[in-house]
Amino acid sequence: MPQKGEFRAPLTALPDLNALADSALAQKITERETFARIYFDDADTTDAQSRRRRRAEAIVERAIRAMGGRQALLALKEFRARVWLEAWEHVEQRLYERIIHNVGSYLYPIATWHYRGFDFYTNKSIAIKPSFDLDKPNPIYLTRNPAIRRDHFYRLFEHRWLFFDARRRQLRQQGEVARWHFIARFLGHGTVLDYIGAESFDRRMVEVIRVDDRRYGHYFEAFFSQKTGLLVATREGLVSAEQQRYNHRYQMQPPVWTTTYTKYRPIQNLLFPHRLTRSGPSCPHCLGQSRRSNRTVEVTIQLQMAFNGKEPILEVPDLEY
């Protein structure tokens, strides 16, 4: 049995993709579902598994109420965010060496995210331009180079599925877009919930549920605060068949990503986390030739958000947690 704090792989496995493609079943399902486990409705609603599922759904519903209610969340059709890195370093690149200066904590703008509906997503890097207007002094981050944190951000947020083959990677990336909405992420079609139990996470008592997204392949555990009902953290990994493939190819432990959600603040009548901290493998797509590839790295970002056509504010967020 897995110990508390360990990622618990599901007992179900992905179907053999070659056999699935050759069968008549492949003609009846979408291309995306070809690369995920097949979802069947629960026929028996009285067994232990169904009771655990209903308890997990109740935990999600409590979180929905804590965030502002189902009606308010369903009214959320578009999401925009300005992404800021929490950094401490300034990297000075010289001819033959890289010098790292500890300049203290600061925030650095790195990207904008835009989601609309369930099939639209854009991600743009922010180009920092100096101001020559004396009435608009340049911000302090203009003189900073957070190369270490910038690299961690791309590895943990933008490029974490690179180790998959092209079509499986595309499926995961489609899931990132289609499940951006909180309700779709936990209660969307093809997601199967399971109640794990209560435990301590980061010195807080939480209720743990398993989210098995059989449409897009995502598999993660979600930790909800017993006190507030809000989502505290997620721990995402690979299903058992993917773990076997990963072990065979890279001769390393499969990747696991842990994301914590803090700094909940109201925005347009909804309560959302404005600070995310994610840890995971430095390079899950490296071929195991360097020990650094199995190293764990961490990055923290803060979000300025706006919904349904509004634009995020441009002021630098505060560093208060």
CSV table of C-alpha atoms in Angstrom, one decimal:
chain,number,residue,atom,x,y,z
A,1,MET,CA,0.0,0.0,0.0
A,2,PRO,CA,1.3,3.5,-0.8
A,3,GLN,CA,2.3,5.6,2.2
A,4,LYS,CA,0.7,9.1,2.8
A,5,GLY,CA,2.5,11.7,0.7
A,6,GLU,CA,3.3,9.3,-2.1
A,7,PHE,CA,1.7,9.4,-5.5
A,8,ARG,CA,-0.7,6.5,-5.9
A,9,ALA,CA,-0.8,5.1,-9.4
A,10,PRO,CA,-4.3,3.9,-10.6
A,11,LEU,CA,-5.0,0.2,-10.9
A,12,THR,CA,-6.4,0.6,-14.3
A,13,ALA,CA,-4.2,0.7,-17.4
A,14,LEU,CA,-4.4,2.3,-20.8
A,15,PRO,CA,-5.6,-0.1,-23.5
A,16,ASP,CA,-3.1,-1.3,-26.0
A,17,LEU,CA,-3.2,1.5,-28.6
A,18,ASN,CA,-2.3,-0.7,-31.6
A,19,ALA,CA,-5.0,-3.3,-30.7
A,20,LEU,CA,-7.5,-0.5,-30.1
A,21,ALA,CA,-6.7,1.1,-33.5
A,22,ASP,CA,-7.3,-2.3,-35.2
A,23,SER,CA,-10.6,-3.0,-33.5
A,24,ALA,CA,-14.1,-1.9,-34.5
A,25,LEU,CA,-14.2,0.1,-31.3
A,26,ALA,CA,-11.8,2.6,-32.8
A,27,GLN,CA,-14.5,3.6,-35.3
A,28,LYS,CA,-16.9,4.5,-32.6
A,29,ILE,CA,-14.8,6.8,-30.4
A,30,THR,CA,-13.1,10.1,-31.0
A,31,GLU,CA,-9.5,10.4,-31.8
A,32,ARG,CA,-8.8,11.9,-28.5
A,33,GLU,CA,-10.4,9.0,-26.6
A,34,THR,CA,-8.3,6.5,-28.6
A,35,PHE,CA,-5.3,7.6,-26.5
A,36,ALA,CA,-7.1,7.6,-23.1
A,37,ARG,CA,-8.7,5.0,-21.0
A,38,ILE,CA,-12.3,4.3,-21.9
A,39,TYR,CA,-15.0,5.7,-19.6
A,40,PHE,CA,-18.1,3.7,-18.7
A,41,ASP,CA,-21.0,5.0,-16.7
A,42,ASP,CA,-21.4,3.6,-13.2
A,43,ALA,CA,-24.2,1.0,-13.4
A,44,ASP,CA,-24.2,0.1,-9.7
A,45,THR,CA,-24.7,3.2,-7.5
A,46,THR,CA,-24.8,1.4,-4.2
A,47,ASP,CA,-21.4,-0.3,-4.0
A,48,ALA,CA,-18.4,1.0,-2.0
A,49,GLN,CA,-16.8,2.6,-5.1
A,50,SER,CA,-19.9,4.5,-5.9
A,51,ARG,CA,-20.1,5.8,-2.3
A,52,ARG,CA,-16.5,7.0,-2.5
A,53,ARG,CA,-17.3,8.7,-5.7
A,54,ARG,CA,-20.3,10.5,-4.3
A,55,ARG,CA,-18.2,11.6,-1.3
A,56,ALA,CA,-15.6,13.0,-3.6
A,57,GLU,CA,-18.2,14.8,-5.6
A,58,ALA,CA,-19.6,16.3,-2.4
A,59,ILE,CA,-16.1,17.6,-1.6
A,60,VAL,CA,-15.8,19.2,-5.1
A,61,GLU,CA,-19.3,20.8,-4.7
A,62,ARG,CA,-18.2,22.3,-1.3
A,63,ALA,CA,-15.2,23.8,-3.1
A,64,ILE,CA,-17.5,25.3,-5.7
A,65,ARG,CA,-19.7,26.9,-3.1
A,66,ALA,CA,-16.6,28.3,-1.3
A,67,MET,CA,-15.4,29.8,-4.6
A,68,GLY,CA,-18.7,31.7,-5.1
A,69,GLY,CA,-21.2,29.1,-6.2
A,70,ARG,CA,-22.1,27.0,-9.2
A,71,GLN,CA,-24.1,29.6,-10.9
A,72,ALA,CA,-21.2,32.2,-10.7
A,73,LEU,CA,-18.6,29.6,-11.9
A,74,LEU,CA,-20.8,28.5,-14.8
A,75,ALA,CA,-21.0,32.2,-15.8
A,76,LEU,CA,-17.2,32.1,-16.2
A,77,LYS,CA,-16.7,31.8,-20.0
A,78,GLU,CA,-13.3,33.4,-20.5
A,79,PHE,CA,-10.1,33.7,-18.4
A,80,ARG,CA,-7.2,36.0,-18.8
A,81,ALA,CA,-4.1,36.1,-16.6
A,82,ARG,CA,-0.8,38.0,-16.4
A,83,VAL,CA,1.8,35.7,-15.0
A,84,TRP,CA,4.6,36.9,-12.7
A,85,LEU,CA,7.6,34.9,-11.6
A,86,GLU,CA,8.7,35.0,-8.0
A,87,ALA,CA,12.5,35.2,-8.3
A,88,TRP,CA,15.5,36.1,-6.2
A,89,GLU,CA,18.4,35.9,-8.7
A,90,HIS,CA,20.0,38.1,-11.3
A,91,VAL,CA,22.1,36.1,-13.7
A,92,GLU,CA,25.0,37.9,-15.3
A,93,GLN,CA,26.3,36.1,-18.4
A,94,ARG,CA,29.9,36.7,-19.1
A,95,LEU,CA,32.0,35.3,-21.9
A,96,TYR,CA,33.1,32.1,-20.2
A,97,GLU,CA,31.0,32.0,-17.1
A,98,ARG,CA,27.6,32.7,-15.6
A,99,ILE,CA,27.5,34.7,-12.4
A,100,ILE,CA,24.4,34.4,-10.2
A,101,HIS,CA,23.7,37.3,-7.8
A,102,ASN,CA,21.1,37.1,-5.0
A,103,VAL,CA,19.3,40.3,-5.2
A,104,GLY,CA,16.4,39.5,-2.9
A,105,SER,CA,12.8,38.6,-3.8
A,106,TYR,CA,11.1,40.3,-6.7
A,107,LEU,CA,8.4,39.6,-9.2
A,108,TYR,CA,9.1,39.4,-12.9
A,109,PRO,CA,6.4,39.4,-15.7
A,110,ILE,CA,6.8,36.4,-18.0
A,111,ALA,CA,3.6,35.5,-19.9
A,112,THR,CA,-0.1,36.1,-20.5
A,113,TRP,CA,-2.6,33.3,-20.6
A,114,HIS,CA,-5.9,33.4,-22.3
A,115,TYR,CA,-8.6,30.7,-22.3
A,116,ARG,CA,-12.0,31.0,-23.8
A,117,GLY,CA,-14.7,28.3,-24.0
A,118,PHE,CA,-13.2,24.8,-24.0
A,119,ASP,CA,-11.0,24.9,-27.2
A,120,PHE,CA,-9.3,28.3,-27.2
A,121,TYR,CA,-5.9,29.1,-25.6
A,122,THR,CA,-3.1,31.5,-26.3
A,123,ASN,CA,0.1,31.9,-24.4
A,124,LYS,CA,2.3,34.9,-25.1
A,125,SER,CA,5.7,35.9,-23.6
A,126,ILE,CA,5.9,39.4,-22.2
A,127,ALA,CA,8.5,41.6,-23.9
A,128,ILE,CA,9.8,44.1,-21.3
A,129,LYS,CA,10.5,47.5,-22.9
A,130,PRO,CA,12.3,50.4,-21.2
A,131,SER,CA,10.4,53.6,-20.7
A,132,PHE,CA,12.0,56.9,-21.7
A,133,ASP,CA,9.2,58.9,-20.1
A,134,LEU,CA,10.5,60.7,-17.0
A,135,ASP,CA,7.0,60.6,-15.5
A,136,LYS,CA,7.0,56.8,-15.9
A,137,PRO,CA,10.2,55.4,-14.3
A,138,ASN,CA,11.4,52.0,-15.3
A,139,PRO,CA,10.4,49.2,-12.8
A,140,ILE,CA,13.1,47.4,-10.9
A,141,TYR,CA,12.6,44.1,-12.7
A,142,LEU,CA,13.8,45.7,-15.9
A,143,THR,CA,17.4,45.3,-14.7
A,144,ARG,CA,16.9,41.7,-13.5
A,145,ASN,CA,17.5,38.5,-15.3
A,146,PRO,CA,15.8,35.6,-13.5
A,147,ALA,CA,17.2,32.9,-15.9
A,148,ILE,CA,17.0,30.1,-13.3
A,149,ARG,CA,13.3,30.7,-12.5
A,150,ARG,CA,12.4,31.4,-16.1
A,151,ASP,CA,13.9,28.0,-17.0
A,152,HIS,CA,12.0,26.3,-14.2
A,153,PHE,CA,8.7,27.9,-15.3
A,154,TYR,CA,9.0,26.6,-18.9
A,155,ARG,CA,10.0,23.1,-17.7
A,156,LEU,CA,7.2,22.8,-15.2
A,157,PHE,CA,4.4,24.6,-17.0
A,158,GLU,CA,4.9,24.8,-20.7
A,159,HIS,CA,7.1,21.8,-21.6
A,160,ARG,CA,6.3,19.1,-19.1
A,161,TRP,CA,4.8,16.7,-21.6
A,162,LEU,CA,7.7,16.6,-24.0
A,163,PHE,CA,8.7,13.0,-23.1
A,164,PHE,CA,5.5,11.7,-24.6
A,165,ASP,CA,5.1,10.7,-28.3
A,166,ALA,CA,3.6,13.4,-30.4
A,167,ARG,CA,-0.1,12.3,-30.4
A,168,ARG,CA,-0.1,11.5,-26.7
A,169,ARG,CA,1.6,14.8,-25.9
A,170,GLN,CA,-1.1,16.6,-28.0
A,171,LEU,CA,-3.8,14.8,-26.0
A,172,ARG,CA,-2.4,16.0,-22.7
A,173,GLN,CA,-2.0,19.5,-24.0
A,174,GLN,CA,-5.6,19.5,-25.3
A,175,GLY,CA,-6.6,18.5,-21.8
A,176,GLU,CA,-4.8,21.4,-20.3
A,177,VAL,CA,-7.0,23.7,-22.5
A,178,ALA,CA,-10.3,21.9,-22.2
A,179,ARG,CA,-10.0,21.5,-18.4
A,180,TRP,CA,-9.0,25.0,-17.5
A,181,HIS,CA,-12.4,25.6,-15.9
A,182,PHE,CA,-12.7,24.3,-12.3
A,183,ILE,CA,-16.0,22.5,-13.0
A,184,ALA,CA,-14.7,20.9,-16.2
A,185,ARG,CA,-11.5,19.9,-14.4
A,186,PHE,CA,-13.3,17.9,-11.7
A,187,LEU,CA,-16.8,17.2,-13.0
A,188,GLY,CA,-16.4,17.3,-16.8
A,189,HIS,CA,-17.5,14.4,-19.0
A,190,GLY,CA,-15.0,11.5,-18.8
A,191,THR,CA,-13.7,12.4,-15.3
A,192,VAL,CA,-14.0,9.7,-12.6
A,193,LEU,CA,-13.6,10.7,-9.0
A,194,ASP,CA,-12.7,8.6,-6.0
A,195,TYR,CA,-12.4,9.5,-2.3
A,196,ILE,CA,-9.0,8.6,-0.8
A,197,GLY,CA,-9.3,9.8,2.8
A,198,ALA,CA,-8.2,12.5,5.2
A,199,GLU,CA,-4.6,13.3,5.9
A,200,SER,CA,-2.2,16.2,6.7
A,201,PHE,CA,-0.7,18.3,3.9
A,202,ASP,CA,1.6,21.2,4.7
A,203,ARG,CA,0.4,21.2,8.3
A,204,ARG,CA,-3.2,21.4,7.4
A,205,MET,CA,-5.9,18.7,7.5
A,206,VAL,CA,-7.2,17.9,4.0
A,207,GLU,CA,-9.6,15.6,2.2
A,208,VAL,CA,-7.9,13.8,-0.7
A,209,ILE,CA,-9.7,12.7,-3.8
A,210,ARG,CA,-8.4,11.0,-7.0
A,211,VAL,CA,-9.3,12.6,-10.3
A,212,ASP,CA,-9.0,10.1,-13.2
A,213,ASP,CA,-9.6,12.1,-16.5
A,214,ARG,CA,-10.2,9.3,-18.9
A,215,ARG,CA,-10.9,11.6,-21.8
A,216,TYR,CA,-7.6,13.4,-21.8
A,217,GLY,CA,-5.4,11.0,-19.8
A,218,HIS,CA,-4.7,13.3,-16.8
A,219,TYR,CA,-4.5,11.5,-13.5
A,220,PHE,CA,-4.0,13.4,-10.2
A,221,GLU,CA,-4.8,13.6,-6.6
A,222,ALA,CA,-6.5,16.8,-5.2
A,223,PHE,CA,-6.2,18.0,-1.7
A,224,PHE,CA,-9.1,20.1,-0.3
A,225,SER,CA,-8.9,22.0,3.0
A,226,GLN,CA,-11.2,20.5,5.7
A,227,LYS,CA,-11.5,24.0,7.2
A,228,THR,CA,-12.4,26.1,4.1
A,229,GLY,CA,-13.3,23.5,1.5
A,230,LEU,CA,-10.9,25.2,-1.0
A,231,LEU,CA,-8.4,23.4,-3.2
A,232,VAL,CA,-5.0,23.3,-1.4
A,233,ALA,CA,-2.9,21.3,-3.8
A,234,THR,CA,-2.7,18.7,-6.6
A,235,ARG,CA,-0.3,15.9,-7.2
A,236,GLU,CA,-0.2,14.6,-10.8
A,237,GLY,CA,1.6,11.7,-12.3
A,238,LEU,CA,1.3,8.9,-14.9
A,239,VAL,CA,-1.1,6.0,-15.0
A,240,SER,CA,0.5,2.5,-14.6
A,241,ALA,CA,0.9,1.7,-18.3
A,242,GLU,CA,2.6,5.0,-18.8
A,243,GLN,CA,4.9,4.5,-15.8
A,244,GLN,CA,6.0,1.2,-17.3
A,245,ARG,CA,6.8,2.8,-20.6
A,246,TYR,CA,8.7,5.6,-18.9
A,247,ASN,CA,10.7,3.3,-16.8
A,248,HIS,CA,11.6,1.2,-19.8
A,249,ARG,CA,12.7,4.2,-21.9
A,250,TYR,CA,14.4,6.4,-19.4
A,251,GLN,CA,15.5,4.1,-16.6
A,252,MET,CA,14.2,6.6,-14.1
A,253,GLN,CA,11.3,7.1,-11.7
A,254,PRO,CA,8.3,8.5,-13.5
A,255,PRO,CA,7.6,12.2,-13.1
A,256,VAL,CA,5.3,13.6,-10.4
A,257,TRP,CA,4.3,17.3,-10.3
A,258,THR,CA,3.0,18.8,-7.0
A,259,THR,CA,1.2,22.2,-7.3
A,260,THR,CA,0.0,24.2,-4.3
A,261,TYR,CA,-2.7,26.9,-4.4
A,262,THR,CA,-2.5,29.9,-2.1
A,263,LYS,CA,-3.3,33.6,-1.8
A,264,TYR,CA,-7.1,33.1,-2.4
A,265,ARG,CA,-8.6,36.5,-3.2
A,266,PRO,CA,-11.9,37.6,-4.7
A,267,ILE,CA,-12.0,38.6,-8.3
A,268,GLN,CA,-15.3,39.5,-10.0
A,269,ASN,CA,-17.3,37.8,-7.3
A,270,LEU,CA,-15.3,34.6,-7.4
A,271,LEU,CA,-12.6,33.4,-5.0
A,272,PHE,CA,-9.5,32.2,-6.9
A,273,PRO,CA,-5.9,31.4,-5.9
A,274,HIS,CA,-3.5,34.0,-7.1
A,275,ARG,CA,-0.3,32.2,-6.2
A,276,LEU,CA,0.8,28.7,-7.5
A,277,THR,CA,3.9,26.8,-6.5
A,278,ARG,CA,4.8,23.8,-8.6
A,279,SER,CA,7.6,21.3,-8.1
A,280,GLY,CA,8.6,18.4,-10.3
A,281,PRO,CA,11.5,16.8,-12.2
A,282,SER,CA,14.0,19.1,-13.8
A,283,CYS,CA,13.9,17.3,-17.2
A,284,PRO,CA,11.5,14.4,-17.6
A,285,HIS,CA,12.3,14.2,-21.3
A,286,CYS,CA,16.1,13.8,-20.9
A,287,LEU,CA,17.3,10.4,-21.7
A,288,GLY,CA,18.8,9.7,-18.3
A,289,GLN,CA,22.3,10.5,-19.4
A,290,SER,CA,22.7,13.2,-16.8
A,291,ARG,CA,21.9,12.9,-13.1
A,292,ARG,CA,20.5,16.4,-13.3
A,293,SER,CA,17.6,15.0,-15.3
A,294,ASN,CA,16.1,13.4,-12.1
A,295,ARG,CA,16.6,16.5,-10.0
A,296,THR,CA,13.5,18.2,-8.5
A,297,VAL,CA,13.0,21.9,-9.2
A,298,GLU,CA,10.4,24.4,-8.0
A,299,VAL,CA,8.9,27.6,-9.2
A,300,THR,CA,6.3,30.0,-7.8
A,301,ILE,CA,4.1,32.2,-10.0
A,302,GLN,CA,1.5,34.9,-9.2
A,303,LEU,CA,-1.5,35.6,-11.4
A,304,GLN,CA,-3.4,38.8,-12.1
A,305,MET,CA,-6.7,37.6,-13.4
A,306,ALA,CA,-9.8,38.9,-15.2
A,307,PHE,CA,-12.9,37.1,-16.6
A,308,ASN,CA,-15.3,37.4,-19.4
A,309,GLY,CA,-13.6,40.1,-21.6
A,310,LYS,CA,-12.0,42.2,-18.9
A,311,GLU,CA,-8.2,42.7,-18.9
A,312,PRO,CA,-6.0,42.0,-15.9
A,313,ILE,CA,-4.5,45.0,-14.1
A,314,LEU,CA,-0.9,45.9,-15.0
A,315,GLU,CA,0.5,46.8,-11.6
A,316,VAL,CA,3.1,44.6,-10.0
A,317,PRO,CA,1.4,42.2,-7.5
A,318,ASP,CA,2.5,42.3,-3.8
A,319,LEU,CA,4.8,39.6,-2.4
A,320,GLU,CA,2.5,39.0,0.6
A,321,TYR,CA,1.2,35.5,0.8
